[in-house]
Amino acid sequence: SGPLLCGDEELHARLLDASNNVDNINDDTIHIQPDLSEETKKYIRTKINWTRETALSYCDHMQTDFAIAEGGATGPTFHPKGMTSGFAVLAIAGRKLKGGDIEIL
């Protein structure tokens, strides 16, 4: 297997970018309650993007066939004001064909 991720600057930069970029999150492919504030929806999209990028990056970096990442906000802290319930995000990345490109499955 590949090297561990601790201290990997490239991975860190990708995850920071994923936390700030929510343009690639299509609301038609996910379920976000329509009555939530725009701030809360953006927060959820950010967590989705971060979790996807984590699974993709880990799979690539560790040279594995698949990787599972989890994210979200389930506790009483670290979520936007007015958010009344938590949420979980799971992402599975892998190769559909041996030696193929890594993608969200």
mmCIF file of N, CA and C in Angstrom:
data_model
loop_
_atom_site.group_PDB
_atom_site.id
_atom_site.type_symbol
_atom_site.label_atom_id
_atom_site.label_comp_id
_atom_site.label_asym_id
_atom_site.label_seq_id
_atom_site.Cartn_x
_atom_site.Cartn_y
_atom_site.Cartn_z
ATOM 1 N N SER A 1 0.842 -1.197 0.000
ATOM 2 C CA SER A 1 0.000 0.000 0.000
ATOM 3 C C SER A 1 0.876 1.244 0.000
ATOM 4 N N GLY A 2 0.271 2.362 -0.333
ATOM 5 C CA GLY A 2 0.997 3.632 -0.425
ATOM 6 C C GLY A 2 1.310 4.219 0.932
ATOM 7 N N PRO A 3 1.955 5.353 0.948
ATOM 8 C CA PRO A 3 2.325 6.011 2.203
ATOM 9 C C PRO A 3 1.099 6.559 2.931
ATOM 10 N N LEU A 4 1.225 6.660 4.219
ATOM 11 C CA LEU A 4 0.133 7.222 5.010
ATOM 12 C C LEU A 4 -0.051 8.698 4.689
ATOM 13 N N LEU A 5 -1.234 9.222 4.977
ATOM 14 C CA LEU A 5 -1.590 10.570 4.580
ATOM 15 C C LEU A 5 -1.083 11.662 5.508
ATOM 16 N N CYS A 6 -0.586 11.333 6.664
ATOM 17 C CA CYS A 6 -0.175 12.348 7.624
ATOM 18 C C CYS A 6 0.851 13.289 7.019
ATOM 19 N N GLY A 7 0.592 14.574 7.074
ATOM 20 C CA GLY A 7 1.533 15.570 6.600
ATOM 21 C C GLY A 7 1.546 15.763 5.099
ATOM 22 N N ASP A 8 0.595 15.211 4.366
ATOM 23 C CA ASP A 8 0.567 15.336 2.917
ATOM 24 C C ASP A 8 0.004 16.703 2.528
ATOM 25 N N GLU A 9 0.873 17.588 2.040
ATOM 26 C CA GLU A 9 0.461 18.959 1.717
ATOM 27 C C GLU A 9 -0.489 19.016 0.528
ATOM 28 N N GLU A 10 -0.279 18.171 -0.470
ATOM 29 C CA GLU A 10 -1.160 18.164 -1.641
ATOM 30 C C GLU A 10 -2.576 17.762 -1.243
ATOM 31 N N LEU A 11 -2.699 16.717 -0.429
ATOM 32 C CA LEU A 11 -4.015 16.290 0.044
ATOM 33 C C LEU A 11 -4.662 17.403 0.861
ATOM 34 N N HIS A 12 -3.909 18.003 1.744
ATOM 35 C CA HIS A 12 -4.435 19.083 2.573
ATOM 36 C C HIS A 12 -4.982 20.215 1.695
ATOM 37 N N ALA A 13 -4.251 20.590 0.661
ATOM 38 C CA ALA A 13 -4.690 21.662 -0.245
ATOM 39 C C ALA A 13 -5.976 21.264 -0.972
ATOM 40 N N ARG A 14 -6.072 20.007 -1.431
ATOM 41 C CA ARG A 14 -7.286 19.548 -2.119
ATOM 42 C C ARG A 14 -8.489 19.582 -1.194
ATOM 43 N N LEU A 15 -8.297 19.178 0.066
ATOM 44 C CA LEU A 15 -9.424 19.173 1.006
ATOM 45 C C LEU A 15 -9.858 20.587 1.366
ATOM 46 N N LEU A 16 -8.903 21.492 1.497
ATOM 47 C CA LEU A 16 -9.269 22.892 1.745
ATOM 48 C C LEU A 16 -10.055 23.452 0.568
ATOM 49 N N ASP A 17 -9.615 23.143 -0.639
ATOM 50 C CA ASP A 17 -10.336 23.603 -1.827
ATOM 51 C C ASP A 17 -11.731 22.996 -1.865
ATOM 52 N N ALA A 18 -11.849 21.721 -1.522
ATOM 53 C CA ALA A 18 -13.156 21.063 -1.512
ATOM 54 C C ALA A 18 -14.082 21.698 -0.495
ATOM 55 N N SER A 19 -13.532 22.168 0.606
ATOM 56 C CA SER A 19 -14.355 22.812 1.636
ATOM 57 C C SER A 19 -14.857 24.172 1.181
ATOM 58 N N ASN A 20 -14.144 24.801 0.255
ATOM 59 C CA ASN A 20 -14.525 26.130 -0.200
ATOM 60 C C ASN A 20 -15.276 26.129 -1.519
ATOM 61 N N ASN A 21 -15.276 25.016 -2.233
ATOM 62 C CA ASN A 21 -15.871 24.962 -3.560
ATOM 63 C C ASN A 21 -17.071 24.029 -3.552
ATOM 64 N N VAL A 22 -18.250 24.594 -3.746
ATOM 65 C CA VAL A 22 -19.456 23.769 -3.771
ATOM 66 C C VAL A 22 -20.154 23.843 -5.125
ATOM 67 N N ASP A 23 -19.471 24.382 -6.124
ATOM 68 C CA ASP A 23 -20.073 24.553 -7.444
ATOM 69 C C ASP A 23 -20.391 23.231 -8.126
ATOM 70 N N ASN A 24 -19.675 22.161 -7.778
ATOM 71 C CA ASN A 24 -19.891 20.883 -8.448
ATOM 72 C C ASN A 24 -20.926 20.003 -7.740
ATOM 73 N N ILE A 25 -21.620 20.537 -6.758
ATOM 74 C CA ILE A 25 -22.657 19.778 -6.059
ATOM 75 C C ILE A 25 -23.993 20.061 -6.733
ATOM 76 N N ASN A 26 -24.559 19.038 -7.348
ATOM 77 C CA ASN A 26 -25.821 19.154 -8.063
ATOM 78 C C ASN A 26 -26.964 18.795 -7.118
ATOM 79 N N ASP A 27 -27.843 19.748 -6.858
ATOM 80 C CA ASP A 27 -28.940 19.505 -5.925
ATOM 81 C C ASP A 27 -29.897 18.422 -6.410
ATOM 82 N N ASP A 28 -29.870 18.084 -7.696
ATOM 83 C CA ASP A 28 -30.743 17.034 -8.214
ATOM 84 C C ASP A 28 -30.269 15.645 -7.798
ATOM 85 N N THR A 29 -29.004 15.520 -7.386
ATOM 86 C CA THR A 29 -28.458 14.209 -7.038
ATOM 87 C C THR A 29 -28.399 13.971 -5.539
ATOM 88 N N ILE A 30 -28.765 14.973 -4.748
ATOM 89 C CA ILE A 30 -28.746 14.835 -3.293
ATOM 90 C C ILE A 30 -30.052 15.370 -2.725
ATOM 91 N N HIS A 31 -30.347 14.999 -1.501
ATOM 92 C CA HIS A 31 -31.552 15.498 -0.857
ATOM 93 C C HIS A 31 -31.162 16.447 0.275
ATOM 94 N N ILE A 32 -31.512 17.716 0.096
ATOM 95 C CA ILE A 32 -31.344 18.713 1.142
ATOM 96 C C ILE A 32 -32.715 19.332 1.372
ATOM 97 N N GLN A 33 -33.136 19.369 2.598
ATOM 98 C CA GLN A 33 -34.447 19.931 2.915
ATOM 99 C C GLN A 33 -34.592 21.323 2.304
ATOM 100 N N PRO A 34 -35.683 21.562 1.566
ATOM 101 C CA PRO A 34 -35.846 22.851 0.897
ATOM 102 C C PRO A 34 -36.077 24.030 1.842
ATOM 103 N N ASP A 35 -36.515 23.776 3.056
ATOM 104 C CA ASP A 35 -36.828 24.875 3.978
ATOM 105 C C ASP A 35 -35.620 25.359 4.781
ATOM 106 N N LEU A 36 -34.439 24.828 4.515
ATOM 107 C CA LEU A 36 -33.238 25.258 5.230
ATOM 108 C C LEU A 36 -32.728 26.579 4.665
ATOM 109 N N SER A 37 -32.014 27.320 5.491
ATOM 110 C CA SER A 37 -31.437 28.586 5.041
ATOM 111 C C SER A 37 -30.353 28.307 3.992
ATOM 112 N N GLU A 38 -30.041 29.309 3.185
ATOM 113 C CA GLU A 38 -28.988 29.155 2.180
ATOM 114 C C GLU A 38 -27.649 28.871 2.848
ATOM 115 N N GLU A 39 -27.395 29.473 4.013
ATOM 116 C CA GLU A 39 -26.151 29.218 4.749
ATOM 117 C C GLU A 39 -26.050 27.741 5.129
ATOM 118 N N THR A 40 -27.152 27.174 5.605
ATOM 119 C CA THR A 40 -27.164 25.767 6.001
ATOM 120 C C THR A 40 -26.995 24.855 4.790
ATOM 121 N N LYS A 41 -27.675 25.171 3.687
ATOM 122 C CA LYS A 41 -27.534 24.370 2.468
ATOM 123 C C LYS A 41 -26.090 24.399 1.971
ATOM 124 N N LYS A 42 -25.464 25.558 2.014
ATOM 125 C CA LYS A 42 -24.072 25.669 1.587
ATOM 126 C C LYS A 42 -23.174 24.846 2.498
ATOM 127 N N TYR A 43 -23.433 24.879 3.804
ATOM 128 C CA TYR A 43 -22.650 24.101 4.760
ATOM 129 C C TYR A 43 -22.745 22.604 4.431
ATOM 130 N N ILE A 44 -23.949 22.130 4.144
ATOM 131 C CA ILE A 44 -24.156 20.718 3.815
ATOM 132 C C ILE A 44 -23.440 20.378 2.510
ATOM 133 N N ARG A 45 -23.561 21.238 1.496
ATOM 134 C CA ARG A 45 -22.867 20.999 0.231
ATOM 135 C C ARG A 45 -21.352 20.936 0.434
ATOM 136 N N THR A 46 -20.837 21.798 1.301
ATOM 137 C CA THR A 46 -19.405 21.794 1.599
ATOM 138 C C THR A 46 -18.983 20.459 2.199
ATOM 139 N N LYS A 47 -19.768 19.944 3.137
ATOM 140 C CA LYS A 47 -19.449 18.645 3.754
ATOM 141 C C LYS A 47 -19.523 17.512 2.733
ATOM 142 N N ILE A 48 -20.497 17.586 1.822
ATOM 143 C CA ILE A 48 -20.608 16.567 0.776
ATOM 144 C C ILE A 48 -19.363 16.597 -0.105
ATOM 145 N N ASN A 49 -18.981 17.778 -0.537
ATOM 146 C CA ASN A 49 -17.816 17.916 -1.407
ATOM 147 C C ASN A 49 -16.538 17.460 -0.701
ATOM 148 N N TRP A 50 -16.369 17.851 0.549
ATOM 149 C CA TRP A 50 -15.181 17.465 1.323
ATOM 150 C C TRP A 50 -15.116 15.946 1.468
ATOM 151 N N THR A 51 -16.253 15.317 1.735
ATOM 152 C CA THR A 51 -16.285 13.868 1.939
ATOM 153 C C THR A 51 -15.974 13.131 0.635
ATOM 154 N N ARG A 52 -16.528 13.611 -0.469
ATOM 155 C CA ARG A 52 -16.217 13.009 -1.775
ATOM 156 C C ARG A 52 -14.716 13.125 -2.079
ATOM 157 N N GLU A 53 -14.168 14.306 -1.891
ATOM 158 C CA GLU A 53 -12.748 14.527 -2.193
ATOM 159 C C GLU A 53 -11.863 13.679 -1.282
ATOM 160 N N THR A 54 -12.268 13.497 -0.040
ATOM 161 C CA THR A 54 -11.500 12.661 0.883
ATOM 162 C C THR A 54 -11.455 11.222 0.381
ATOM 163 N N ALA A 55 -12.595 10.674 -0.030
ATOM 164 C CA ALA A 55 -12.634 9.298 -0.536
ATOM 165 C C ALA A 55 -11.790 9.161 -1.802
ATOM 166 N N LEU A 56 -11.938 10.104 -2.744
ATOM 167 C CA LEU A 56 -11.165 10.058 -3.985
ATOM 168 C C LEU A 56 -9.667 10.156 -3.707
ATOM 169 N N SER A 57 -9.296 11.111 -2.862
ATOM 170 C CA SER A 57 -7.878 11.340 -2.574
ATOM 171 C C SER A 57 -7.253 10.168 -1.840
ATOM 172 N N TYR A 58 -7.966 9.613 -0.873
ATOM 173 C CA TYR A 58 -7.437 8.484 -0.111
ATOM 174 C C TYR A 58 -7.236 7.280 -1.027
ATOM 175 N N CYS A 59 -8.223 7.013 -1.882
ATOM 176 C CA CYS A 59 -8.128 5.884 -2.811
ATOM 177 C C CYS A 59 -6.917 6.050 -3.730
ATOM 178 N N ASP A 60 -6.727 7.263 -4.246
ATOM 179 C CA ASP A 60 -5.600 7.546 -5.129
ATOM 180 C C ASP A 60 -4.270 7.478 -4.375
ATOM 181 N N HIS A 61 -4.202 8.159 -3.252
ATOM 182 C CA HIS A 61 -2.957 8.269 -2.498
ATOM 183 C C HIS A 61 -2.473 6.921 -1.953
ATOM 184 N N MET A 62 -3.400 6.127 -1.487
ATOM 185 C CA MET A 62 -3.030 4.832 -0.905
ATOM 186 C C MET A 62 -2.990 3.715 -1.950
ATOM 187 N N GLN A 63 -3.348 4.046 -3.200
ATOM 188 C CA GLN A 63 -3.330 3.087 -4.305
ATOM 189 C C GLN A 63 -4.178 1.848 -4.003
ATOM 190 N N THR A 64 -5.380 2.116 -3.492
ATOM 191 C CA THR A 64 -6.312 1.030 -3.168
ATOM 192 C C THR A 64 -7.367 0.917 -4.268
ATOM 193 N N ASP A 65 -8.152 -0.153 -4.220
ATOM 194 C CA ASP A 65 -9.233 -0.335 -5.186
ATOM 195 C C ASP A 65 -10.460 0.488 -4.824
ATOM 196 N N PHE A 66 -10.654 0.765 -3.523
ATOM 197 C CA PHE A 66 -11.777 1.601 -3.100
ATOM 198 C C PHE A 66 -11.455 2.236 -1.759
ATOM 199 N N ALA A 67 -12.204 3.266 -1.429
ATOM 200 C CA ALA A 67 -12.064 3.933 -0.136
ATOM 201 C C ALA A 67 -13.422 4.487 0.268
ATOM 202 N N ILE A 68 -13.684 4.475 1.560
ATOM 203 C CA ILE A 68 -14.932 4.999 2.112
ATOM 204 C C ILE A 68 -14.584 6.151 3.042
ATOM 205 N N ALA A 69 -15.283 7.266 2.877
ATOM 206 C CA ALA A 69 -15.084 8.428 3.752
ATOM 207 C C ALA A 69 -16.427 8.823 4.336
ATOM 208 N N GLU A 70 -16.387 9.368 5.545
ATOM 209 C CA GLU A 70 -17.620 9.831 6.175
ATOM 210 C C GLU A 70 -17.422 11.255 6.665
ATOM 211 N N GLY A 71 -18.506 11.989 6.709
ATOM 212 C CA GLY A 71 -18.490 13.368 7.198
ATOM 213 C C GLY A 71 -19.884 13.750 7.653
ATOM 214 N N GLY A 72 -20.064 15.009 7.950
ATOM 215 C CA GLY A 72 -21.376 15.493 8.369
ATOM 216 C C GLY A 72 -21.288 16.269 9.658
ATOM 217 N N ALA A 73 -22.428 16.430 10.273
ATOM 218 C CA ALA A 73 -22.525 17.133 11.555
ATOM 219 C C ALA A 73 -23.660 16.491 12.334
ATOM 220 N N THR A 74 -23.305 15.742 13.365
ATOM 221 C CA THR A 74 -24.346 15.035 14.110
ATOM 222 C C THR A 74 -24.487 15.503 15.547
ATOM 223 N N GLY A 75 -23.580 16.306 16.018
ATOM 224 C CA GLY A 75 -23.629 16.763 17.403
ATOM 225 C C GLY A 75 -24.215 18.161 17.532
ATOM 226 N N PRO A 76 -24.204 18.691 18.720
ATOM 227 C CA PRO A 76 -24.813 20.000 18.969
ATOM 228 C C PRO A 76 -23.913 21.180 18.595
ATOM 229 N N THR A 77 -22.700 20.909 18.118
ATOM 230 C CA THR A 77 -21.784 21.990 17.769
ATOM 231 C C THR A 77 -21.321 21.852 16.328
ATOM 232 N N PHE A 78 -20.622 22.859 15.846
ATOM 233 C CA PHE A 78 -20.014 22.841 14.511
ATOM 234 C C PHE A 78 -21.029 22.756 13.385
ATOM 235 N N HIS A 79 -22.105 23.468 13.496
ATOM 236 C CA HIS A 79 -23.046 23.583 12.390
ATOM 237 C C HIS A 79 -23.674 24.979 12.421
ATOM 238 N N PRO A 80 -24.246 25.417 11.299
ATOM 239 C CA PRO A 80 -24.783 26.774 11.238
ATOM 240 C C PRO A 80 -25.919 27.016 12.239
ATOM 241 N N LYS A 81 -26.015 28.244 12.666
ATOM 242 C CA LYS A 81 -27.106 28.638 13.565
ATOM 243 C C LYS A 81 -28.437 28.366 12.865
ATOM 244 N N GLY A 82 -29.352 27.800 13.592
ATOM 245 C CA GLY A 82 -30.669 27.502 13.040
ATOM 246 C C GLY A 82 -30.808 26.099 12.488
ATOM 247 N N MET A 83 -29.728 25.377 12.389
ATOM 248 C CA MET A 83 -29.792 23.997 11.916
ATOM 249 C C MET A 83 -30.276 23.149 13.078
ATOM 250 N N THR A 84 -31.422 22.498 12.912
ATOM 251 C CA THR A 84 -32.058 21.805 14.035
ATOM 252 C C THR A 84 -31.781 20.312 14.093
ATOM 253 N N SER A 85 -31.192 19.758 13.038
ATOM 254 C CA SER A 85 -30.885 18.330 13.079
ATOM 255 C C SER A 85 -29.548 18.083 12.389
ATOM 256 N N GLY A 86 -28.946 16.977 12.742
ATOM 257 C CA GLY A 86 -27.666 16.619 12.148
ATOM 258 C C GLY A 86 -27.850 15.900 10.826
ATOM 259 N N PHE A 87 -26.737 15.583 10.204
ATOM 260 C CA PHE A 87 -26.775 14.848 8.948
ATOM 261 C C PHE A 87 -25.465 14.074 8.804
ATOM 262 N N ALA A 88 -25.496 13.045 7.992
ATOM 263 C CA ALA A 88 -24.303 12.251 7.731
ATOM 264 C C ALA A 88 -24.069 12.177 6.230
ATOM 265 N N VAL A 89 -22.811 12.114 5.850
ATOM 266 C CA VAL A 89 -22.419 11.990 4.455
ATOM 267 C C VAL A 89 -21.473 10.803 4.344
ATOM 268 N N LEU A 90 -21.740 9.916 3.393
ATOM 269 C CA LEU A 90 -20.849 8.798 3.094
ATOM 270 C C LEU A 90 -20.461 8.885 1.629
ATOM 271 N N ALA A 91 -19.206 8.653 1.338
ATOM 272 C CA ALA A 91 -18.736 8.638 -0.045
ATOM 273 C C ALA A 91 -17.873 7.405 -0.251
ATOM 274 N N ILE A 92 -18.115 6.729 -1.350
ATOM 275 C CA ILE A 92 -17.326 5.553 -1.718
ATOM 276 C C ILE A 92 -16.663 5.855 -3.057
ATOM 277 N N ALA A 93 -15.355 5.795 -3.075
ATOM 278 C CA ALA A 93 -14.597 6.013 -4.304
ATOM 279 C C ALA A 93 -13.912 4.719 -4.693
ATOM 280 N N GLY A 94 -13.774 4.521 -5.971
ATOM 281 C CA GLY A 94 -13.088 3.317 -6.423
ATOM 282 C C GLY A 94 -12.917 3.296 -7.921
ATOM 283 N N ARG A 95 -12.381 2.199 -8.381
ATOM 284 C CA ARG A 95 -12.167 1.978 -9.803
ATOM 285 C C ARG A 95 -13.177 0.943 -10.289
ATOM 286 N N LYS A 96 -13.923 1.273 -11.334
ATOM 287 C CA LYS A 96 -14.872 0.303 -11.889
ATOM 288 C C LYS A 96 -14.142 -0.833 -12.605
ATOM 289 N N LEU A 97 -12.981 -0.493 -13.178
ATOM 290 C CA LEU A 97 -12.145 -1.496 -13.854
ATOM 291 C C LEU A 97 -10.774 -1.506 -13.215
ATOM 292 N N LYS A 98 -10.150 -2.666 -13.180
ATOM 293 C CA LYS A 98 -8.804 -2.763 -12.617
ATOM 294 C C LYS A 98 -7.871 -1.818 -13.361
ATOM 295 N N GLY A 99 -7.206 -0.939 -12.606
ATOM 296 C CA GLY A 99 -6.303 0.031 -13.208
ATOM 297 C C GLY A 99 -7.005 1.244 -13.806
ATOM 298 N N GLY A 100 -8.321 1.310 -13.680
ATOM 299 C CA GLY A 100 -9.068 2.426 -14.245
ATOM 300 C C GLY A 100 -8.996 3.685 -13.392
ATOM 301 N N ASP A 101 -9.655 4.728 -13.879
ATOM 302 C CA ASP A 101 -9.708 5.990 -13.147
ATOM 303 C C ASP A 101 -10.526 5.853 -11.875
ATOM 304 N N ILE A 102 -10.191 6.652 -10.885
ATOM 305 C CA ILE A 102 -10.910 6.653 -9.618
ATOM 306 C C ILE A 102 -12.106 7.596 -9.750
ATOM 307 N N GLU A 103 -13.251 7.151 -9.255
ATOM 308 C CA GLU A 103 -14.468 7.962 -9.312
ATOM 309 C C GLU A 103 -15.350 7.647 -8.118
ATOM 310 N N ILE A 104 -16.318 8.509 -7.885
ATOM 311 C CA ILE A 104 -17.304 8.234 -6.848
ATOM 312 C C ILE A 104 -18.236 7.158 -7.391
ATOM 313 N N LEU A 105 -18.407 6.091 -6.623
ATOM 314 C CA LEU A 105 -19.244 4.965 -7.071
ATOM 315 C C LEU A 105 -20.667 5.131 -6.589
#
